[in-house]
Coordinates of C-alpha atoms (C1' of nucleotides) in Angstrom, one line a residue:
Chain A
X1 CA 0.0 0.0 0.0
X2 CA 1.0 3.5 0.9
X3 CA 1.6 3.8 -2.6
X4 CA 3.9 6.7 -2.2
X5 CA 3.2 8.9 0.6
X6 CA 4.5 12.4 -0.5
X7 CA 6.8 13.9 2.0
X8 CA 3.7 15.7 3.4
X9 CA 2.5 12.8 5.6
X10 CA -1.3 13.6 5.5
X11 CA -3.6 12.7 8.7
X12 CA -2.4 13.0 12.2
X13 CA -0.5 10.7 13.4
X14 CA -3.3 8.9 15.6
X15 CA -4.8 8.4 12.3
X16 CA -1.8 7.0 10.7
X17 CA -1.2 5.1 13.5
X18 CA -4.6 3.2 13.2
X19 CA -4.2 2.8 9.2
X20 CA -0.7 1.0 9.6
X21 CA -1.9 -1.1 12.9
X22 CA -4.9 -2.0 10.9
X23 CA -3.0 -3.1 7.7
X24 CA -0.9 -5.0 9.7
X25 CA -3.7 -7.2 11.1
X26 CA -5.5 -7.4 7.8
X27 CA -2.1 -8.0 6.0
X28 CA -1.8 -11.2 8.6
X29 CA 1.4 -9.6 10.2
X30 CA -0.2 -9.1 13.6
X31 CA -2.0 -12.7 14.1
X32 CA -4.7 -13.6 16.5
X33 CA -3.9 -13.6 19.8
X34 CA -0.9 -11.5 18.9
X35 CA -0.4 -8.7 21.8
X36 CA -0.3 -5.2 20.9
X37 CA 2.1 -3.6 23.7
X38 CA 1.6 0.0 23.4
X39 CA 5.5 1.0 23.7
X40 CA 6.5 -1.5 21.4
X41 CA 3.7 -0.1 18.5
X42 CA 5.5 3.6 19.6
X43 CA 8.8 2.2 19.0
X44 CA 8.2 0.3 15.8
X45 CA 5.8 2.7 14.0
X46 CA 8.1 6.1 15.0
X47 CA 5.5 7.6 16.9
X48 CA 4.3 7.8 20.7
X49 CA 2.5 6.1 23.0
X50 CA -0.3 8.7 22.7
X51 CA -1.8 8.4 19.4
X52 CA -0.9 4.2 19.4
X53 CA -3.2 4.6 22.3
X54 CA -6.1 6.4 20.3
X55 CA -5.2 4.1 17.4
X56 CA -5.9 1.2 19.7
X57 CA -9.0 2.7 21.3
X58 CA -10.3 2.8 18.0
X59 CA -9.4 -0.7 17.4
X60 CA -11.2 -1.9 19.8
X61 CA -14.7 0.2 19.1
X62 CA -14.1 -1.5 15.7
X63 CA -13.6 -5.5 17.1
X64 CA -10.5 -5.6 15.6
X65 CA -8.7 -5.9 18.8
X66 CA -10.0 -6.5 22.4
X67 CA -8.3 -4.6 25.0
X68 CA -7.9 -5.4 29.1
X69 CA -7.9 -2.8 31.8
X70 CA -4.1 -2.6 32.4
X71 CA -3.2 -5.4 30.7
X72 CA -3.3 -4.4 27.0
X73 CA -4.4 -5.4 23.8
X74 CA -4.8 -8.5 21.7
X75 CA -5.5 -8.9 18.0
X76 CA -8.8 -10.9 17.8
X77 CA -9.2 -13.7 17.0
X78 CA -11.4 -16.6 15.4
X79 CA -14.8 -17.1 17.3
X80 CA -17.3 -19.4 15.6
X81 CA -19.9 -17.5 17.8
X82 CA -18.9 -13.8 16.4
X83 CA -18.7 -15.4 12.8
X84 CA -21.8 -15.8 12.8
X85 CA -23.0 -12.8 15.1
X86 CA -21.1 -10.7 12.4
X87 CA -22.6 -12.8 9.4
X88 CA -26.4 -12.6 10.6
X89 CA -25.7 -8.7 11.5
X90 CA -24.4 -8.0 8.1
X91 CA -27.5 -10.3 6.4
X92 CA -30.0 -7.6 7.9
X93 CA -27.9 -4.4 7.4
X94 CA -26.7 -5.5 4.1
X95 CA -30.3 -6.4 2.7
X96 CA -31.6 -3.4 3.6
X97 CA -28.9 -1.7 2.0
X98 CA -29.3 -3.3 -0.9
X99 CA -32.6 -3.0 -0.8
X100 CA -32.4 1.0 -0.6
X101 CA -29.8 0.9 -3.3
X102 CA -32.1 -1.2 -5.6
X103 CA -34.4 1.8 -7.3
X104 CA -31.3 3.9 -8.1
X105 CA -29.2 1.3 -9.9
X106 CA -28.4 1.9 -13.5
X107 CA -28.1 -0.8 -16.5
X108 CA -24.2 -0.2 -16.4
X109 CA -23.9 -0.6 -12.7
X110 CA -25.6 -4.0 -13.4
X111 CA -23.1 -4.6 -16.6
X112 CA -20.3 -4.3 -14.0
X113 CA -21.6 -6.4 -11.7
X114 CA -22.0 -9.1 -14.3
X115 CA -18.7 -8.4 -15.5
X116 CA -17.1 -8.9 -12.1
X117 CA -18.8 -11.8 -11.5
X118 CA -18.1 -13.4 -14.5
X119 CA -14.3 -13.1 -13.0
X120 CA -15.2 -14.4 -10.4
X121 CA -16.3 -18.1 -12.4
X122 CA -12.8 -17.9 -14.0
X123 CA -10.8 -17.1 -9.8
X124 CA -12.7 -19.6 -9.2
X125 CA -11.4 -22.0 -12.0
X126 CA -8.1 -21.0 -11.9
X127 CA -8.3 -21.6 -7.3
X128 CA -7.9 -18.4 -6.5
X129 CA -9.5 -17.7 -3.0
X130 CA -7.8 -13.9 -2.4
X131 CA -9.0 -12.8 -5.5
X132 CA -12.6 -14.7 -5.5
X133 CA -13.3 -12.7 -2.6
X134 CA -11.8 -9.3 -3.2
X135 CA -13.9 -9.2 -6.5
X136 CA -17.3 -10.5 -3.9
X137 CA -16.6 -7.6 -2.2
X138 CA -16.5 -5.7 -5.3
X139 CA -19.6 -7.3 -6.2
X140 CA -21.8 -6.6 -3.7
X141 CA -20.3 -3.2 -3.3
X142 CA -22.3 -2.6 -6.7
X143 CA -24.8 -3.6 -5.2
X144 CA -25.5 -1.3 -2.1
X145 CA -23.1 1.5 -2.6
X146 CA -25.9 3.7 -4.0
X147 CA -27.5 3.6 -0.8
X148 CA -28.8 6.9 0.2
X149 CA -29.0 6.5 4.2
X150 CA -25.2 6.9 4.9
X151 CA -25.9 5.5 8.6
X152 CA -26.7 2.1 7.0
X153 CA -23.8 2.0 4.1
X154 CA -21.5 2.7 7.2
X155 CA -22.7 -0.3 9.6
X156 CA -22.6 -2.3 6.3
X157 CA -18.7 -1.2 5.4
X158 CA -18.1 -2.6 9.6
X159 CA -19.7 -5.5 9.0
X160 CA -17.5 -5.9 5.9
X161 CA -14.6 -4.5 7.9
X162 CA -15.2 -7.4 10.5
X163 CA -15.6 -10.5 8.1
X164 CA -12.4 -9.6 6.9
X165 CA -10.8 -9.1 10.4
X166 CA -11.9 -12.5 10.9
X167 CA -10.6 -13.7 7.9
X168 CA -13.8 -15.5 6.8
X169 CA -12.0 -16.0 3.5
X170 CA -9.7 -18.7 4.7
X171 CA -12.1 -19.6 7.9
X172 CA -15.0 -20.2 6.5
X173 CA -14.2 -21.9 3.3
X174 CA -17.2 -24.4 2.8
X175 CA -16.0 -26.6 -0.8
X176 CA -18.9 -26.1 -3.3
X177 CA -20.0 -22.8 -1.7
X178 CA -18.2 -20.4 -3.8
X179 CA -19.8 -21.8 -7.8
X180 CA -23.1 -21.5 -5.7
X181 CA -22.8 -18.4 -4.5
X182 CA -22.2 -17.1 -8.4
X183 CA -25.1 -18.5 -9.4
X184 CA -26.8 -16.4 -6.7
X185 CA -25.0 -13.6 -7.6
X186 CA -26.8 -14.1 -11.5
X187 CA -30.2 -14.9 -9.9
X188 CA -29.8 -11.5 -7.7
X189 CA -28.5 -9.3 -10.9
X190 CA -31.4 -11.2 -12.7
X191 CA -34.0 -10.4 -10.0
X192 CA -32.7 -6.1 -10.3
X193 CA -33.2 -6.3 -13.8
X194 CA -36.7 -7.2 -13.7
X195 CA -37.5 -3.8 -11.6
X196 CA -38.4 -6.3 -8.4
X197 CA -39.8 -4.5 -5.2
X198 CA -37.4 -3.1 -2.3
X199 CA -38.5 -6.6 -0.4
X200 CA -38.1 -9.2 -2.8
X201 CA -34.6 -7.6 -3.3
X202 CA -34.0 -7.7 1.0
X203 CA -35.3 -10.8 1.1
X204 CA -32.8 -12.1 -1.8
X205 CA -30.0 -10.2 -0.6
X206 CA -30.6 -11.7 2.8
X207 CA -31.0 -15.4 1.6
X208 CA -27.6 -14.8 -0.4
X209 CA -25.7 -14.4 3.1
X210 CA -27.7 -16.6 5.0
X211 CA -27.1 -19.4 2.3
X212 CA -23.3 -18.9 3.1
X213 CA -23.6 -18.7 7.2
X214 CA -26.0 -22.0 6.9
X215 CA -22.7 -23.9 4.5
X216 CA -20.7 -22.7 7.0
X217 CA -22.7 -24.6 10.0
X218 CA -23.6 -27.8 8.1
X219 CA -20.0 -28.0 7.8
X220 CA -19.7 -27.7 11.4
X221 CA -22.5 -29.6 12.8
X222 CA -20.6 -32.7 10.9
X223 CA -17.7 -31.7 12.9
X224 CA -16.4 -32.1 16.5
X225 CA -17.3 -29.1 18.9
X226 CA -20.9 -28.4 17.2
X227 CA -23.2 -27.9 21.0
X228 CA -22.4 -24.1 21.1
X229 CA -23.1 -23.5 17.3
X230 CA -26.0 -25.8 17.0
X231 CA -27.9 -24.2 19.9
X232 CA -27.7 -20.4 17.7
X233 CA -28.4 -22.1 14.1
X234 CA -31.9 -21.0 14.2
X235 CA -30.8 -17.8 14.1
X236 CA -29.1 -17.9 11.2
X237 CA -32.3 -19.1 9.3
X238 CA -34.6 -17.6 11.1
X239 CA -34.6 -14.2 8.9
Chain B
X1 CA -3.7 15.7 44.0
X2 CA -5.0 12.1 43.0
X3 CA -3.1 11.2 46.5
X4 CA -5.7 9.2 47.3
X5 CA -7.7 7.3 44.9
X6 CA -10.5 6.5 47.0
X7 CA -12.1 2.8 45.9
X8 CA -15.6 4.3 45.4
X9 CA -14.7 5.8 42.3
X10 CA -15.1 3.0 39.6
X11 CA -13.2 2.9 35.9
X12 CA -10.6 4.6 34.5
X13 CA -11.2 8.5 34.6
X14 CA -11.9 8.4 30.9
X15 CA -14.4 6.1 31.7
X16 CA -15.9 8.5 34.2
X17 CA -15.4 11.1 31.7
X18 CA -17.3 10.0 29.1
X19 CA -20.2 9.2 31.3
X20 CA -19.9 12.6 33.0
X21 CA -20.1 14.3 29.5
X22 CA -22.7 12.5 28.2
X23 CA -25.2 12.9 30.7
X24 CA -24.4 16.7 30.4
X25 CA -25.3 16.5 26.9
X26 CA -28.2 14.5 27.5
X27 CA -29.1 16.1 30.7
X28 CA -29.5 19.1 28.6
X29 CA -26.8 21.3 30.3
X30 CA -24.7 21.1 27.0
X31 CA -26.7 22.3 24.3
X32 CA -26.6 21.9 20.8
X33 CA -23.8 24.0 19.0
X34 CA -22.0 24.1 22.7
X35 CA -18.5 24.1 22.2
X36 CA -16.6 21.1 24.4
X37 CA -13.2 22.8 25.2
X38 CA -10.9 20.2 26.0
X39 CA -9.1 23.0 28.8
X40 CA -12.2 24.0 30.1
X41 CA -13.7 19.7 30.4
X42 CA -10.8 18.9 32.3
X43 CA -10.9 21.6 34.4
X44 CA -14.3 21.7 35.0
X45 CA -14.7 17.6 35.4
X46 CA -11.5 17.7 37.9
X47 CA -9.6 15.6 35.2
X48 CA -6.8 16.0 32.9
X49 CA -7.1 16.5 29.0
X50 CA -6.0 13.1 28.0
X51 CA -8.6 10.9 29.4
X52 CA -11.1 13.9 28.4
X53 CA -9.7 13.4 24.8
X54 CA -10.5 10.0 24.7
X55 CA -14.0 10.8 25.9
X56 CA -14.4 13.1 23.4
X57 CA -13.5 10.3 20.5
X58 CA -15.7 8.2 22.0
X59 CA -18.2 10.1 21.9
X60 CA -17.6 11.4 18.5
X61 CA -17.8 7.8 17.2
X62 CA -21.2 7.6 18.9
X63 CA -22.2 11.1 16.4
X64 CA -23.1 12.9 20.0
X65 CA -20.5 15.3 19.3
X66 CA -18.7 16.1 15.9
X67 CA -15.0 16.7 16.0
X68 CA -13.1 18.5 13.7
X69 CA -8.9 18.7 13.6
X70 CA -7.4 21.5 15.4
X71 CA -10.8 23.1 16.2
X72 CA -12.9 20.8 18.8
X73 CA -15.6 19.1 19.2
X74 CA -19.2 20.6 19.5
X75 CA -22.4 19.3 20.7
X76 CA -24.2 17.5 18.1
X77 CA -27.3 19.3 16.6
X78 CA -30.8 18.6 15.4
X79 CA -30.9 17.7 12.3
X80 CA -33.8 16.8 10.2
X81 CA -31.9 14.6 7.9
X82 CA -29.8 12.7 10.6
X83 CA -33.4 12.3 12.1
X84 CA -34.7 10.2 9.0
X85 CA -31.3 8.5 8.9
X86 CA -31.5 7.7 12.3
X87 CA -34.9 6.2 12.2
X88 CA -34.8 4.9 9.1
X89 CA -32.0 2.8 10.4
X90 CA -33.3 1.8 14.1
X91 CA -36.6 0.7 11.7
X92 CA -33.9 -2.0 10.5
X93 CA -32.6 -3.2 13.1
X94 CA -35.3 -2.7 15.9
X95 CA -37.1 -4.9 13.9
X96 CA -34.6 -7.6 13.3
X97 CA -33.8 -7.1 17.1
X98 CA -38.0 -7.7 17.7
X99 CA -38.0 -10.4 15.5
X100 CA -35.4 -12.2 17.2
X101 CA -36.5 -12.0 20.6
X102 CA -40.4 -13.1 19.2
X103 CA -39.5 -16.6 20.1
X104 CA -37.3 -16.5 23.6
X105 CA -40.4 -13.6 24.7
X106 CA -42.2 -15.2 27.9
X107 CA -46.1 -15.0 29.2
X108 CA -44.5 -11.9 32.1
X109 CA -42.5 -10.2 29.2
X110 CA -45.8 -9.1 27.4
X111 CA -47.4 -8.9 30.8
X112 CA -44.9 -6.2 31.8
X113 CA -44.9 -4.7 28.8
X114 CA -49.0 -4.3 28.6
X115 CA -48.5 -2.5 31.7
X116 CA -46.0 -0.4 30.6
X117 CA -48.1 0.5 27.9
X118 CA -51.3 1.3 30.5
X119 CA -48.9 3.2 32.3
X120 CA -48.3 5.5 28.9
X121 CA -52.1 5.6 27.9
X122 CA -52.2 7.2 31.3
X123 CA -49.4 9.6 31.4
X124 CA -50.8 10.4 28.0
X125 CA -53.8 11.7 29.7
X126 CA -51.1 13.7 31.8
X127 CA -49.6 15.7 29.2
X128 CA -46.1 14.2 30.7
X129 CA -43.9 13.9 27.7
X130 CA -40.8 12.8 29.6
X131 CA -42.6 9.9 31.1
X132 CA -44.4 9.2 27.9
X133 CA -41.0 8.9 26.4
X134 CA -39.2 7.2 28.9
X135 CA -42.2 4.3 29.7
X136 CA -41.9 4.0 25.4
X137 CA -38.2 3.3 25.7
X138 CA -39.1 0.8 28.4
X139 CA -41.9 -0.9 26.3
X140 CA -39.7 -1.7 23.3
X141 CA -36.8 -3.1 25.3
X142 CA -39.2 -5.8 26.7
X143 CA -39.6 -6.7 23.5
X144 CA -36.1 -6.8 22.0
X145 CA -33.7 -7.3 24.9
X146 CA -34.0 -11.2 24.4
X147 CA -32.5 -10.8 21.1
X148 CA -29.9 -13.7 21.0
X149 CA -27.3 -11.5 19.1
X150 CA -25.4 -9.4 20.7
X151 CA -24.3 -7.0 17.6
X152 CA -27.6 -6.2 16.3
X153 CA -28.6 -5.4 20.2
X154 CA -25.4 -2.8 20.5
X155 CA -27.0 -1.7 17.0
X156 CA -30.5 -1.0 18.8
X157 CA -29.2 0.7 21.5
X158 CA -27.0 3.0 19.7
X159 CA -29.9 4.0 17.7
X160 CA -32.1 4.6 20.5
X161 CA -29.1 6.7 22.0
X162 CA -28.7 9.0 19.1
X163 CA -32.7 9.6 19.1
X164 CA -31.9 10.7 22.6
X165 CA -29.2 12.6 21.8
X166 CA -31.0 14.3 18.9
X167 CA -33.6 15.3 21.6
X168 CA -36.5 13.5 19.3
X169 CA -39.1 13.8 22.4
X170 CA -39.7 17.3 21.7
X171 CA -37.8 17.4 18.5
X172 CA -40.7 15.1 16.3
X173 CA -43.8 15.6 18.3
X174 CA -46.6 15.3 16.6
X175 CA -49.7 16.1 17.9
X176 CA -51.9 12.7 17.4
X177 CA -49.4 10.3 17.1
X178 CA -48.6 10.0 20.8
X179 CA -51.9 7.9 21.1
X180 CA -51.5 6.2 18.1
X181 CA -48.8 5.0 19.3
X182 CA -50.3 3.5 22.6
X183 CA -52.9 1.6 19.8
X184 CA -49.8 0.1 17.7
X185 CA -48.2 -1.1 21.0
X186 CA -51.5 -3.5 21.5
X187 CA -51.3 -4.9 18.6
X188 CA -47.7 -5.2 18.3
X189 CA -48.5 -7.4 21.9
X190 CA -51.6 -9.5 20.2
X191 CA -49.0 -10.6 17.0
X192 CA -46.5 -11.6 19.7
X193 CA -49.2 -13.5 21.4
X194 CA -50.5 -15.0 18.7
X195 CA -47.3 -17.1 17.7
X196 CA -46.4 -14.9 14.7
X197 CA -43.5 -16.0 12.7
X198 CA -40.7 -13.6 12.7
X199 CA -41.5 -12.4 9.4
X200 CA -44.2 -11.0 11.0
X201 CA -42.6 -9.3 14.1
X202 CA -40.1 -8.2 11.6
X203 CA -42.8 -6.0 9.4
X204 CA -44.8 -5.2 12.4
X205 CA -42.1 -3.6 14.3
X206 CA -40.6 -1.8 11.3
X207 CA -44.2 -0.4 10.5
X208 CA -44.4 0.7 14.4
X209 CA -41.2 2.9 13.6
X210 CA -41.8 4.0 9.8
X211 CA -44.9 5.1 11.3
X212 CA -43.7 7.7 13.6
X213 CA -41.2 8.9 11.3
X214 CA -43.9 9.3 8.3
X215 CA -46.0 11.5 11.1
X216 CA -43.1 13.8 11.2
X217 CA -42.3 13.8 7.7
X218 CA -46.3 14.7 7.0
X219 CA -46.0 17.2 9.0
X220 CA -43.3 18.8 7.8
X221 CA -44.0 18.8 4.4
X222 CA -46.6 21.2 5.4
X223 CA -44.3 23.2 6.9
X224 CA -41.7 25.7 5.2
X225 CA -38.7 24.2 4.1
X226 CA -39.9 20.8 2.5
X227 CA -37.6 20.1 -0.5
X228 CA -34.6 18.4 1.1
X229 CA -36.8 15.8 3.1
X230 CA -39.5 15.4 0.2
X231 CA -36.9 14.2 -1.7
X232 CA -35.7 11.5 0.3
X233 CA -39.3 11.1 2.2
X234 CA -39.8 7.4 0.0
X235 CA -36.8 5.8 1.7
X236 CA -39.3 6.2 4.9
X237 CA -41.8 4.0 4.0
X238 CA -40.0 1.6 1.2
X239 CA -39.1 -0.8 3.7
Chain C
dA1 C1' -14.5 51.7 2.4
dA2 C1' -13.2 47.1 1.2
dG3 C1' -10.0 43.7 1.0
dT4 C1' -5.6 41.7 2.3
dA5 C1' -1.7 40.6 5.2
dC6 C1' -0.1 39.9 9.5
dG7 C1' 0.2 38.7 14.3
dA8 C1' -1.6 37.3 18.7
dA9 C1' -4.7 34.3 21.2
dA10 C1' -6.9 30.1 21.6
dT11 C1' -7.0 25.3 21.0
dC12 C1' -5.6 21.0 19.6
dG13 C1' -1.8 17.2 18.9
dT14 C1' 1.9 14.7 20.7
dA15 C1' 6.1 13.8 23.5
dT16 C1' 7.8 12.6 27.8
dA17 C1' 7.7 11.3 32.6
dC18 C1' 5.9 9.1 36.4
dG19 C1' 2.6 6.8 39.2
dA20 C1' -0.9 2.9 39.3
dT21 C1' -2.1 -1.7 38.5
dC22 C1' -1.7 -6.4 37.3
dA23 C1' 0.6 -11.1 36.3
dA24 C1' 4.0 -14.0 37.4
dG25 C1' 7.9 -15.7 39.7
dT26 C1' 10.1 -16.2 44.4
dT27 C1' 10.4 -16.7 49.0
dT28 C1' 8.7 -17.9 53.5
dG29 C1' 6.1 -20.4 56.9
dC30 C1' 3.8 -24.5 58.1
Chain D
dG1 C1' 5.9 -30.6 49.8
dC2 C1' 2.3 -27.1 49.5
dA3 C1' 0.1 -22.8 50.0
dA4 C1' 0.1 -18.0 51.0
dA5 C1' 2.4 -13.7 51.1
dC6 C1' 5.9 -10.9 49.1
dT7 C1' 8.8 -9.0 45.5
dT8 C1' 9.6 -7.9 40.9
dG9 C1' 8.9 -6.8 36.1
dA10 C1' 6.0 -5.4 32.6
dT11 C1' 2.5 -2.5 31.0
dC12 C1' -1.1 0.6 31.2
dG13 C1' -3.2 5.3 32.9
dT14 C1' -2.7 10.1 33.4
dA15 C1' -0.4 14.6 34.3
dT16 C1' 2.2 18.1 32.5
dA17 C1' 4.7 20.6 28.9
dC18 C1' 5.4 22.2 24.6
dG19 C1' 5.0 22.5 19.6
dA20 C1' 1.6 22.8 15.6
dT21 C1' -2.4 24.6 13.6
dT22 C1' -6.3 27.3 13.2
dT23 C1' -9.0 31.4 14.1
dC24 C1' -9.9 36.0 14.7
dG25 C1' -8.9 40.7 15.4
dT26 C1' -6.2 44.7 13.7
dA27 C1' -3.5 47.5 10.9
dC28 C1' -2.2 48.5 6.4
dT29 C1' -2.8 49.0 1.5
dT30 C1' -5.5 50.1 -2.6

DNA sequence: AAGTACGAAATCGTATACGATCAAGTTTGC
DNA sequence: GCAAACTTGATCGTATACGATTTCGTACTT
């Protein structure tokens, strides 16, 4: 990244200071469970302990990190339970989103959807998971960017924010899922086109995620530890 | 001075900070447009600027104050817009919240809650608005405090905070809708009773909500300055 | 008289220092 | 040998100080 930062270093440095701690966890450098020691983030990014502390803060408000009263802070880590917290969140917030979004779509916004998913098919023939899911982010951003209630787009982008904090790409791999959820992607693009209503297009939207979450604790039920998930599957159906 | 940090005083001073602030602001002793000095906090609250800093972020990333570099924060303002925004997005995920809890609600939850709603019918007949609005507060958490998942709950309860904070009880009153508000609560209690499927809760709830806000939005469209709101007046009632 | 340049006051942003608190390892008493 | 109390090391929490930035008033120019 960075993509060279003129010598005017822009943002303060609290801000800088949460964009390169961020990056780092996103970029896997800072691992789950890893500890974030305030001095050592100081000394290693070139800044003070103030503004790693507001970075940090932020963090946490986020879920990226959980922090301990005088103890510090730990990258977080992979929780079946919030997976699915943050998947059933995101089906509701998302949906309406997209649902908002649906009236003021254009024809070439739905060309470009189609055209990323079509790369998609091919990432997916030539198993390539990073780029599979950076192009469904792309996707669906299509898809609810044109939401008008900026409250809603923003609890969508944290939901997004949080999936990938989780790294659901490598976590919640399900085989099979991914060539599904392209065909959903064409019944969805499919189901704009034809000028549905605002809740045929949540209720899609919704299903779309829900499908995901629901591969994700089939998998899981088969598996070992399944009496915690099991008990909250409902939910994940339920809406 | 902090010789002695007597053990009555609980959390960290930015803790007690950011509570101390935000009651101000909700108390009504920090008004709209006030400007939060971060010299004048600390001194006033006893505390020094850094933990008052951190209250201040806090509470910027909770919209009750808007923060801008190298100026300060001031106190959130009424906003018509951030009103709909706000609504509009508690309709979301009140409902899901509702919905959720539909199943896990017990005989005394809808017991409690009819008697909350008595309790408004009757302050109604009071002309007390800050009853009325506290007893409605009270009424809609019996119904989605159950919810199973813990992120859409935060969701609800931020939204319910930034009506507060947006002063909506005196801000959106609309003469009329007080009581029909007291009507929608009964039924909202007979579908719960019923057995409804969440599908059901879901629109119910949302309706509850859109309602309200379309009451404000009729009403102001009579007013003066109708064209901003007009125009995004359909995202009210599309979902 | 209006607009601009400049400077002083106000305020935020961050560095540094030190006290407070917690976890863990060590000693002591039984 | 084991448990409880103590010591120690690491880390956070906050106070204070100072530099950076913006704002606003004032004088100067046109």
């Amino acid at each position: 990244m960075s993509s060279t930062t003129v010598s005017t270093e822009i943002g303060s440095k609290s801000e800088r200071a949460y964009a390169a701690i961020r990056e780092k966890i996103l970029g896997g450098e800072y691992t789950p469970g890893y500890r974030l020691v305030l001095a050592k983030l100081a000394e290693d990014l070139g800044f003070s302990v103030v503004p790693v502390r507001e970075a940090i803060r932020r963090l946490e408000a986020e879920s990226f990190v959980t922090f301990e009263r005088n103890v510090g802070a730990t990258v977080a880590g992979i929780d079946p339970t919030e997976y699915l917290y943050t998947m059933q969140t995101l089906s509701i917030v998302e949906g309406a989103a997209t649902a908002l979004s649906a009236p003021l779509i254009t024809g070439s916004d739905i060309a470009r959807a189609r055209a990323v998913n079509a790369a998609m098919r091919e990432s997916l023939a030539h198993f390539d998971p990073i780029r599979f899911t950076a192009l469904n982010l792309e996707f669906h951003s299509v898809l609810f960017e044109n939401c008008p209630n900026p409250h809603i787009l923003d609890l969508v982008h944290r939901g997004w924010n949080r999936l990938q904090a989780l790294r659901s790409s490598t976590f919640n791999y399900v085989p099979g899922r991914a060539s599904e959820s392209v065909a959903e992607h064409e019944a969805l693009l499919k189901l704009l086109e034809s000028g549905a209503g605002a809740d045929d297009v949540e209720r899609a939207a919704r299903a779309h995620r829900a499908a995901t979450l629901d591969a994700y604790l089939a998998r899981n039920a088969g598996g070992q530890q399944d009496a915690p998930l099991h008990e909250k599957a409902p939910l994940a159906r339920s809406l």
